[in-house]
XYZ file of N, CA, C and O in Angstrom:
664
model
N -25.403 -8.895 5.039
C -23.836 -9.427 4.704
C -22.790 -8.371 4.803
O -21.723 -8.892 4.707
N -22.881 -7.185 4.040
C -21.739 -6.782 3.913
C -21.263 -6.322 5.331
O -19.996 -6.076 5.574
N -22.207 -6.328 6.457
C -21.523 -5.877 7.899
C -20.463 -6.723 8.162
O -19.518 -6.733 8.485
N -20.944 -7.892 7.953
C -19.997 -9.192 8.096
C -18.865 -9.127 7.292
O -17.892 -9.489 7.688
N -18.930 -8.680 5.800
C -18.023 -8.874 4.833
C -16.777 -7.529 5.615
O -15.619 -7.801 5.823
N -17.378 -6.458 5.739
C -16.476 -5.451 6.493
C -15.799 -5.780 7.695
O -14.502 -5.624 7.834
N -16.465 -6.422 8.476
C -16.073 -7.047 9.879
C -14.826 -8.331 9.753
O -13.846 -8.093 10.223
N -14.958 -9.208 8.770
C -13.960 -10.004 8.362
C -12.788 -9.508 7.684
O -11.961 -9.671 7.990
N -12.971 -8.195 6.869
C -11.715 -7.516 6.163
C -11.097 -7.010 7.225
O -9.879 -6.743 6.840
N -11.538 -6.571 8.330
C -11.058 -5.841 9.474
C -10.282 -6.735 10.060
O -9.280 -6.459 10.867
N -10.293 -7.766 10.171
C -10.036 -8.985 11.076
C -8.721 -9.599 10.304
O -7.893 -9.936 10.900
N -8.860 -9.026 8.827
C -7.167 -9.823 8.134
C -6.277 -9.266 8.419
O -6.370 -7.679 8.545
N -5.082 -9.626 8.672
C -3.670 -9.105 8.998
C -3.723 -8.145 7.818
O -3.764 -8.318 6.852
N -2.707 -6.703 8.120
C -2.208 -6.222 6.798
C -1.240 -7.095 6.179
O -1.297 -6.547 5.165
N -0.544 -7.885 6.620
C 0.066 -8.729 5.409
C -0.705 -9.606 4.662
O -0.112 -9.642 3.555
N -1.766 -10.055 5.016
C -2.746 -10.930 4.311
C -3.136 -10.005 2.924
O -3.296 -10.069 1.933
N -3.546 -8.783 3.451
C -4.369 -7.738 2.855
C -2.960 -7.494 1.867
O -3.293 -7.065 0.550
N -1.991 -6.976 2.154
C -0.605 -6.705 1.141
C -0.519 -8.172 0.200
O -0.201 -7.661 -0.929
N -0.666 -9.361 0.494
C -0.409 -10.444 -0.515
C -2.015 -10.211 -1.434
O -1.570 -10.855 -2.420
N -3.053 -9.923 -0.833
C -4.161 -9.855 -1.811
C -4.000 -8.550 -3.011
O -4.637 -8.594 -3.955
N -3.197 -7.624 -2.692
C -2.949 -6.847 -3.341
C -1.609 -7.001 -4.414
O -1.744 -6.648 -5.457
N -0.603 -7.037 -4.027
C 0.515 -7.296 -4.507
C 0.952 -9.142 -5.116
O 1.767 -9.309 -6.097
N -0.168 -9.777 -4.810
C -0.136 -11.233 -5.072
C 1.150 -12.121 -5.291
O 1.717 -12.359 -5.973
N 1.886 -11.418 -3.853
C 3.308 -11.810 -3.556
C 3.336 -12.577 -2.112
O 2.555 -12.290 -1.249
N 4.447 -13.129 -2.068
C 4.528 -13.804 -0.636
C 4.593 -12.706 0.518
O 4.823 -11.457 -0.104
N 4.260 -12.992 1.822
C 4.200 -12.240 3.049
C 5.602 -11.113 2.762
O 6.600 -11.792 2.414
N 5.287 -9.956 3.356
C 6.665 -9.186 3.522
C 7.128 -8.197 2.133
O 8.339 -7.853 2.344
N 6.192 -8.894 0.984
C 7.008 -8.026 0.021
C 6.216 -6.712 -0.553
O 5.379 -6.668 -1.578
N 6.301 -5.388 0.706
C 5.649 -4.200 -0.029
C 6.367 -3.186 -0.407
O 7.798 -3.635 -0.990
N 5.974 -2.331 -1.184
C 7.014 -1.410 -1.950
C 8.042 -0.747 -1.287
O 9.018 -0.557 -2.053
N 8.066 -0.733 -0.146
C 9.254 -0.140 0.575
C 10.450 -1.074 0.484
O 11.400 -0.707 0.670
N 10.447 -2.367 -0.095
C 11.296 -3.308 0.168
C 12.352 -3.064 -1.391
O 13.521 -3.705 -1.852
N 11.266 -2.034 -2.083
C 12.238 -1.587 -3.550
C 12.284 0.014 -3.366
O 12.718 0.445 -4.453
N 12.272 0.500 -2.346
C 12.276 1.580 -2.148
C 13.424 2.486 -2.900
O 13.278 3.729 -3.638
N 14.767 2.232 -2.732
C 15.743 2.750 -3.236
C 16.295 1.918 -4.443
O 17.056 2.896 -5.206
N 15.834 1.238 -4.695
C 16.684 0.305 -5.917
C 15.377 0.714 -7.299
O 16.132 0.563 -8.372
N 14.343 0.747 -6.784
C 13.400 0.602 -8.103
C 12.451 1.822 -8.083
O 12.578 2.686 -9.060
N 11.916 1.984 -7.096
C 10.762 3.224 -6.855
C 11.389 4.587 -6.701
O 11.103 5.376 -7.625
N 12.448 4.548 -6.072
C 12.663 5.906 -5.758
C 13.540 6.452 -7.065
O 13.410 7.622 -8.016
N 14.312 5.839 -7.486
C 15.112 6.059 -8.927
C 14.105 6.440 -10.211
O 14.454 6.992 -11.215
N 12.915 5.613 -9.976
C 11.808 5.904 -11.206
C 11.194 7.452 -11.047
O 10.414 7.331 -12.226
N 11.225 7.357 -9.752
C 10.101 8.871 -9.605
C 11.100 10.185 -10.075
O 12.125 10.380 -9.467
N 10.647 10.898 -10.970
C 11.066 12.377 -11.258
C 10.999 13.316 -10.054
O 11.943 14.355 -10.217
N 10.279 13.235 -9.089
C 10.389 13.979 -8.114
C 11.726 13.961 -7.130
O 12.103 14.749 -6.423
N 12.386 12.792 -7.163
C 13.368 12.324 -6.158
C 14.291 12.324 -6.781
O 14.863 11.758 -7.910
N 15.706 13.083 -6.083
C 16.758 13.313 -6.598
C 17.690 12.394 -5.723
O 17.798 12.162 -4.417
N 18.014 11.381 -6.161
C 18.726 10.507 -5.648
C 19.889 10.709 -4.806
O 20.539 10.175 -3.829
N 20.431 11.374 -5.401
C 21.748 11.955 -4.711
C 21.759 12.781 -3.658
O 22.553 12.591 -2.365
N 20.544 13.857 -3.553
C 20.121 14.580 -2.721
C 19.805 13.562 -1.324
O 20.241 14.016 -0.131
N 19.028 12.695 -1.620
C 18.371 11.695 -0.675
C 19.632 10.924 0.123
O 19.426 10.848 1.394
N 20.363 10.510 -0.697
C 21.448 9.543 -0.019
C 22.292 10.743 0.542
O 22.497 10.386 1.937
N 22.603 12.159 0.353
C 23.221 13.025 1.338
C 22.445 13.110 2.503
O 22.829 13.225 3.683
N 20.896 13.417 2.430
C 20.176 13.585 3.676
C 19.873 12.658 4.517
O 20.005 12.580 5.708
N 19.996 11.015 4.332
C 19.406 10.045 5.106
C 20.796 8.984 5.016
O 20.662 8.110 5.806
N 21.795 8.922 4.225
C 22.669 8.152 4.436
C 22.745 7.282 3.668
O 22.193 7.194 2.543
N 23.385 5.816 3.684
C 23.553 5.022 3.081
C 22.021 4.472 2.548
O 21.290 4.294 3.278
N 22.045 3.876 1.146
C 20.704 3.163 0.724
C 20.965 2.076 0.744
O 21.613 1.797 -0.179
N 19.943 1.395 1.480
C 20.594 -0.185 1.192
C 20.118 -0.641 0.103
O 19.131 -0.371 -0.748
N 20.455 -2.103 -0.339
C 19.883 -2.691 -1.538
C 19.355 -3.979 -1.045
O 18.586 -4.319 -1.800
N 19.642 -4.311 -0.067
C 18.911 -5.606 0.629
C 16.972 -5.491 0.984
O 16.585 -4.378 1.271
N 16.207 -6.059 0.138
C 15.081 -5.802 0.259
C 14.581 -5.828 2.152
O 13.750 -4.695 2.061
N 14.682 -6.549 2.691
C 14.228 -6.154 3.925
C 15.131 -4.991 5.066
O 14.415 -4.510 5.251
N 16.153 -4.674 4.753
C 16.783 -3.476 4.791
C 16.246 -2.350 4.135
O 16.386 -1.225 5.117
N 15.934 -2.317 3.060
C 15.378 -0.887 2.227
C 14.012 -1.045 2.938
O 13.759 0.405 3.371
N 13.031 -1.707 3.331
C 11.800 -1.517 3.648
C 12.091 -0.922 5.162
O 11.457 -0.234 5.462
N 12.997 -1.469 5.823
C 13.177 -0.949 7.673
C 13.565 0.446 7.222
O 13.174 1.268 8.069
N 14.439 0.592 6.321
C 15.206 1.858 6.537
C 14.032 2.942 6.099
O 13.565 4.000 6.353
N 13.272 2.710 5.114
C 11.976 3.701 4.453
C 11.061 3.761 5.334
O 10.420 4.607 5.636
N 10.824 2.549 6.335
C 9.755 2.872 7.373
C 10.219 3.907 8.492
O 9.363 4.671 9.011
N 11.728 3.955 8.828
C 12.019 4.870 9.447
C 12.094 6.240 8.868
O 11.802 7.370 9.444
N 12.187 6.446 7.616
C 11.978 7.566 6.983
C 10.817 7.825 6.835
O 10.219 9.474 7.227
N 9.620 6.963 6.637
C 8.138 7.296 6.923
C 7.885 8.004 8.326
O 6.937 8.922 8.007
N 8.282 7.301 9.363
C 7.955 7.837 10.798
C 8.479 9.259 10.829
O 7.845 10.111 11.705
N 9.665 9.642 10.267
C 10.125 11.195 10.249
C 9.184 11.951 9.851
O 9.305 13.251 10.188
N 8.425 11.664 8.894
C 7.595 12.705 7.863
C 6.467 12.379 7.748
O 5.701 12.923 6.826
N 5.779 11.358 8.700
C 4.382 10.952 8.722
C 3.099 12.211 9.031
O 2.167 11.938 8.016
N 3.493 13.379 9.374
C 2.552 14.025 9.112
C 2.564 15.183 7.987
O 1.855 16.210 8.083
N 3.488 14.887 7.261
C 3.459 15.698 5.843
C 2.257 15.304 5.054
O 1.919 14.506 5.155
N 1.589 16.825 4.530
C 0.363 16.253 4.234
C 0.378 15.394 2.950
O -0.121 14.538 2.539
N 1.388 15.464 2.003
C 1.532 14.622 0.566
C 1.947 13.164 1.193
O 1.125 12.212 0.499
N 2.458 12.832 2.420
C 2.634 11.559 2.771
C 1.387 11.266 3.538
O 0.925 9.938 3.373
N 0.402 12.133 4.363
C -0.680 11.334 4.990
C -1.802 10.817 3.843
O -2.170 10.115 3.666
N -1.644 11.952 2.621
C -2.631 11.488 1.850
C -2.315 10.356 0.950
O -3.311 9.565 0.565
N -0.876 10.192 0.769
C -0.674 8.730 -0.193
C -0.954 7.711 0.756
O -1.384 6.792 0.064
N -0.827 7.831 2.138
C -0.828 6.865 3.029
C -2.320 6.440 2.900
O -2.604 4.964 3.026
N -3.109 7.279 3.161
C -4.973 7.402 3.303
C -4.871 6.677 2.113
O -5.981 5.574 1.749
N -4.803 6.907 0.718
C -5.156 6.417 -0.489
C -4.786 4.846 -0.610
O -5.384 4.041 -0.947
N -3.457 4.609 -0.241
C -2.946 3.225 0.190
C -3.822 2.317 0.834
O -4.345 1.365 0.464
N -4.324 2.979 2.038
C -5.252 2.081 2.950
C -6.376 1.832 2.419
O -6.981 0.795 2.443
N -7.156 2.879 1.684
C -8.483 2.953 1.375
C -8.531 1.844 0.236
O -9.051 0.999 0.097
N -7.540 1.708 -0.840
C -7.719 1.033 -1.976
C -7.235 -0.552 -1.297
O -7.733 -1.387 -1.836
N -6.457 -0.566 -0.703
C -6.034 -1.630 -0.152
C -7.208 -2.631 0.391
O -7.308 -3.802 0.297
N -8.088 -1.864 1.498
C -9.081 -2.387 2.025
C -10.496 -2.497 1.285
O -10.762 -3.638 1.179
N -9.916 -1.516 0.138
C -11.430 -2.092 -0.823
C -11.040 -3.265 -1.517
O -12.116 -4.026 -2.024
N -9.904 -3.344 -1.983
C -9.674 -4.856 -2.869
C -9.815 -5.919 -1.846
O -10.537 -7.113 -2.310
N -9.516 -6.100 -0.427
C -10.065 -7.150 0.429
C -11.471 -7.079 0.685
O -11.829 -8.613 0.366
N -12.177 -6.349 0.828
C -13.408 -6.094 0.529
C -14.314 -6.872 -0.686
O -15.029 -7.580 -0.866
N -13.610 -6.482 -1.587
C -14.060 -6.786 -2.833
C -13.958 -7.845 -3.369
O -15.078 -8.847 -3.999
N -12.590 -8.567 -3.173
C -12.239 -10.149 -3.042
C -13.728 -10.599 -2.412
O -13.770 -11.732 -2.454
N -13.683 -10.411 -0.985
C -14.720 -11.121 -0.015
C -16.043 -11.178 -0.332
O -16.819 -12.217 -0.689
N -16.534 -10.042 -1.175
C -17.785 -9.836 -1.407
C -18.128 -10.694 -2.695
O -18.789 -11.293 -2.833
N -16.987 -10.934 -3.514
C -16.731 -11.598 -4.857
C -17.348 -13.099 -4.646
O -17.453 -13.789 -5.407
N -16.647 -13.358 -3.420
C -16.735 -14.862 -3.017
C -17.970 -15.321 -2.213
O -18.590 -16.196 -2.636
N -18.622 -14.211 -1.644
C -19.728 -14.397 -0.893
C -21.278 -13.968 -1.377
O -22.351 -14.539 -1.441
N -20.897 -12.707 -2.390
C -22.247 -12.740 -2.976
C -22.792 -13.449 -3.830
O -24.003 -14.021 -3.688
N -21.902 -13.950 -4.956
C -22.734 -14.909 -5.734
C -22.945 -16.297 -5.206
O -23.803 -16.900 -5.250
N -22.210 -16.874 -3.740
C -22.600 -18.016 -3.143
C -24.060 -17.355 -2.538
O -25.021 -18.348 -2.763
N -24.493 -16.567 -2.216
C -25.596 -16.063 -1.544
C -26.817 -16.154 -2.436
O -27.996 -16.437 -2.206
N -26.546 -15.160 -3.675
C -27.206 -15.211 -4.913
C -27.581 -17.111 -5.586
O -28.879 -17.017 -5.559
N -26.541 -17.553 -5.187
C -26.902 -19.032 -6.038
C -27.907 -19.807 -4.867
O -28.602 -20.488 -5.347
N -27.724 -19.420 -3.720
C -28.357 -20.190 -2.590
C -29.867 -19.812 -2.379
O -30.883 -20.599 -2.293
N -29.985 -18.375 -3.013
C -31.215 -17.737 -3.007
C -31.921 -18.208 -4.152
O -33.288 -17.522 -4.664
N -31.415 -19.035 -5.209
C -32.060 -19.521 -6.532
C -32.141 -18.502 -7.746
O -32.600 -18.800 -8.744
N -31.086 -17.621 -7.708
C -31.014 -16.861 -8.719
C -30.274 -17.465 -9.910
O -29.661 -18.273 -9.532
N -30.744 -16.856 -11.039
C -29.894 -17.731 -12.414
C -28.634 -17.711 -12.264
O -27.719 -17.001 -11.712
N -28.093 -18.636 -13.133
C -26.490 -18.841 -12.916
C -25.840 -17.867 -13.899
O -24.863 -17.270 -13.550
N -26.479 -17.433 -14.885
C -26.050 -16.112 -15.487
C -26.065 -15.042 -14.800
O -24.847 -14.460 -14.773
N -26.845 -14.595 -13.930
C -26.755 -13.710 -12.647
C -25.732 -13.670 -11.736
O -24.884 -12.855 -11.693
N -25.569 -14.869 -11.270
C -24.439 -15.438 -10.474
C -23.246 -15.406 -10.926
O -22.266 -14.364 -10.494
N -22.925 -15.952 -12.166
C -21.924 -15.251 -13.052
C -21.653 -14.084 -13.400
O -20.110 -13.677 -13.391
N -22.547 -13.303 -13.490
C -22.306 -11.835 -13.827
C -21.732 -11.221 -12.534
O -21.325 -10.255 -12.850
N -22.492 -11.628 -11.640
C -22.135 -10.704 -10.456
C -20.617 -11.178 -9.817
O -19.946 -10.231 -9.400
N -20.476 -12.542 -10.167
C -18.951 -12.892 -9.729
C -17.964 -12.201 -10.656
O -16.939 -11.695 -10.309
N -18.120 -11.706 -11.619
C -17.355 -11.211 -12.938
C -17.133 -10.086 -12.434
O -16.500 -9.223 -12.506
N -18.206 -9.373 -12.136
C -18.142 -7.929 -11.612
C -17.615 -7.545 -10.500
O -16.716 -6.538 -10.319
N -17.770 -8.465 -9.339
C -16.843 -8.266 -8.429
C -15.389 -8.823 -8.712
O -14.387 -7.980 -7.878
N -15.025 -9.488 -9.612
C -13.592 -9.721 -9.937
C -13.038 -8.383 -10.395
O -11.902 -8.183 -10.299
N -13.613 -7.906 -11.332
C -13.116 -6.795 -12.201
C -13.012 -5.724 -11.144
O -11.832 -4.938 -11.192
N -13.826 -5.266 -10.249
C -13.920 -4.432 -9.308
C -12.538 -4.654 -8.280
O -11.889 -3.770 -7.831
N -12.473 -6.030 -7.916
C -11.040 -6.707 -7.047
C -9.690 -5.992 -7.945
O -8.964 -5.554 -7.066
N -9.902 -6.402 -9.070
C -8.572 -6.191 -9.829
C -8.184 -4.605 -10.063
O -6.945 -4.252 -10.157
N -9.154 -3.926 -10.069
C -9.107 -2.439 -10.045
C -8.701 -1.997 -9.027
O -7.738 -1.104 -9.126
N -9.229 -2.163 -7.648
C -8.849 -1.589 -6.544
C -7.560 -2.354 -6.034
O -6.497 -1.432 -5.622
N -7.073 -3.577 -6.542
C -6.061 -4.140 -6.283
C -4.949 -3.121 -7.012
O -3.716 -3.224 -6.503
N -4.989 -3.152 -8.104
C -3.993 -2.295 -8.916
C -3.989 -0.818 -8.544
O -3.180 -0.335 -8.483
N -5.091 -0.286 -8.064
C -5.149 1.003 -7.594
C -4.074 0.937 -6.265
O -3.656 1.873 -5.944
N -4.546 0.358 -5.490
C -3.503 -0.081 -4.110
C -2.225 0.042 -4.471
O -1.424 0.613 -3.868
N -1.741 -1.040 -5.545
C -0.205 -0.948 -6.173
C 0.325 0.232 -6.462
O 1.168 0.704 -5.712
N -0.560 1.220 -7.219
C -0.030 2.216 -7.545
C 0.249 3.137 -6.259
O 0.981 4.123 -6.204
N -0.978 3.472 -5.530
C -0.674 4.278 -4.439
C 0.267 4.006 -3.445
O 0.830 4.685 -2.659
N 0.382 2.663 -3.357
C 1.554 1.804 -2.239
C 2.811 2.544 -2.923
O 3.654 3.188 -1.802
N 3.155 2.484 -4.287
C 4.429 3.119 -4.586
C 4.256 4.414 -4.436
O 5.321 5.123 -4.082
N 2.957 5.222 -4.833
C 3.393 6.620 -4.734
C 3.427 7.042 -3.310
O 4.157 8.461 -2.851
N 3.219 6.291 -1.954
C 2.995 6.329 -0.868
C 4.821 6.435 -0.437
O 5.380 7.084 0.095
N 5.477 5.300 -0.901
C 6.826 4.989 -0.688
C 7.467 6.345 -1.605
O 8.520 6.873 -0.590
N 7.192 6.799 -2.443
C 8.005 7.609 -3.100
C 7.853 9.383 -2.509
O 8.671 9.986 -2.607
N 6.419 9.405 -2.211
C 6.418 10.679 -1.473
C 7.317 10.661 0.033
O 7.710 12.057 0.183
N 7.365 9.983 0.546
C 8.224 9.918 1.567
C 9.904 9.942 1.275
O 10.296 10.908 1.817
N 10.093 9.432 0.012
C 11.560 9.735 -0.131
C 11.663 11.089 -0.944
O 12.602 11.886 -0.629
N 10.721 11.399 -1.239
C 10.523 12.909 -2.097
C 10.835 13.854 -1.044
O 11.513 14.825 -0.981
N 10.027 13.786 0.080
C 10.405 14.802 1.045
C 11.619 14.891 1.464
O 12.274 15.634 1.951
N 12.040 13.599 1.673
C 13.479 13.641 2.331
C 14.915 14.141 1.289
O 15.919 14.533 1.739
N 14.511 13.792 -0.104
C 15.218 14.405 -0.754
C 15.440 15.859 -1.458
O 16.566 16.276 -1.523
N 14.312 16.575 -0.613
C 14.519 18.010 -0.541
C 14.963 18.656 0.699
O 15.339 19.708 0.632
N 14.902 17.761 1.572
C 15.503 18.341 2.812
C 15.918 17.454 3.793
O 15.302 16.361 3.848
N 16.777 17.694 4.748
C 17.307 16.889 5.825
C 16.465 16.859 7.088
O 16.008 17.893 7.637
N 15.751 15.901 7.246
C 14.909 15.901 8.362
C 15.435 15.626 9.604
O 16.079 14.336 9.855
N 15.570 16.222 10.309
C 16.002 15.735 11.859
C 15.400 15.282 12.843
O 14.071 15.662 12.632
N 15.648 15.093 13.953
C 15.037 14.016 15.187
C 14.316 15.148 15.479
O 12.791 15.093 16.056
N 14.584 16.255 16.255
C 13.616 17.340 16.664
C 12.782 17.958 15.742
O 11.701 18.403 16.165
N 12.672 17.805 14.381
C 11.726 18.099 13.380
C 10.700 17.261 12.823
O 9.932 17.551 12.526
N 11.204 16.077 13.248
C 10.319 14.609 12.883
C 8.921 14.825 13.782
O 9.149 15.018 14.892
N 8.280 14.213 12.870
C 6.570 14.158 13.887
C 6.943 13.133 14.238
O 7.407 11.873 13.927
N 5.970 12.886 15.371
C 5.911 11.862 16.654
C 4.451 11.133 15.982
O 3.500 11.831 16.507
N 4.306 10.357 15.175
C 2.950 9.446 14.868
C 2.539 8.800 15.963
O 3.290 8.135 16.776
N 1.219 8.808 16.112
C 0.404 8.511 17.546
C 0.714 6.743 17.419
O 0.770 6.032 16.183
C-alpha cells in the first residue's frame, strides 16, 4: 500500500498539494503575499533595499506571486534558496502522503478486522502527522519566499549573474 500511496501522491498536481497545505483555494501560495506580509515581517529583509534592487513591489496577490517567481528564478541556485525550496517540497509532499495514508490505512485495517479502537488510533495518528507536516510545509514555504527576497535585498542580481534553473 505505501508504494501505491506514493504513486498517487506523485500524481497529485502541485496546486492540489498546496491546497492540502494552505487550506485555501488554488493559487494562494506564500508568494502571493511576498511583498505585503512575508517580506516586511522577516528581519533579514531590508524592504527599501529590496525595492531599490528589484523595482516596484506589487500589492495585488497574483502580481506579487508572478514578481516573486521571477526573482526566484534569478537566484534559484543560491544555497539558502535551494535548501528552503527543498524543505518546502519535502514537507508539502509529506503532508500529501500523510493525508492519503490517513485515509487508506484505517480502511485497510478495518477491512482486515482490526478493532475499532486500533483503527481510530491509527486514523488519529495520521491526522496528527498530517497537521504537523502541513504546518511545517507552511512555515517552510514562507521561509522559501523570504530567502529569495533576502538574497535580492542584499545585492542587485543582474541577468548575467542570474542562475538558469533546469
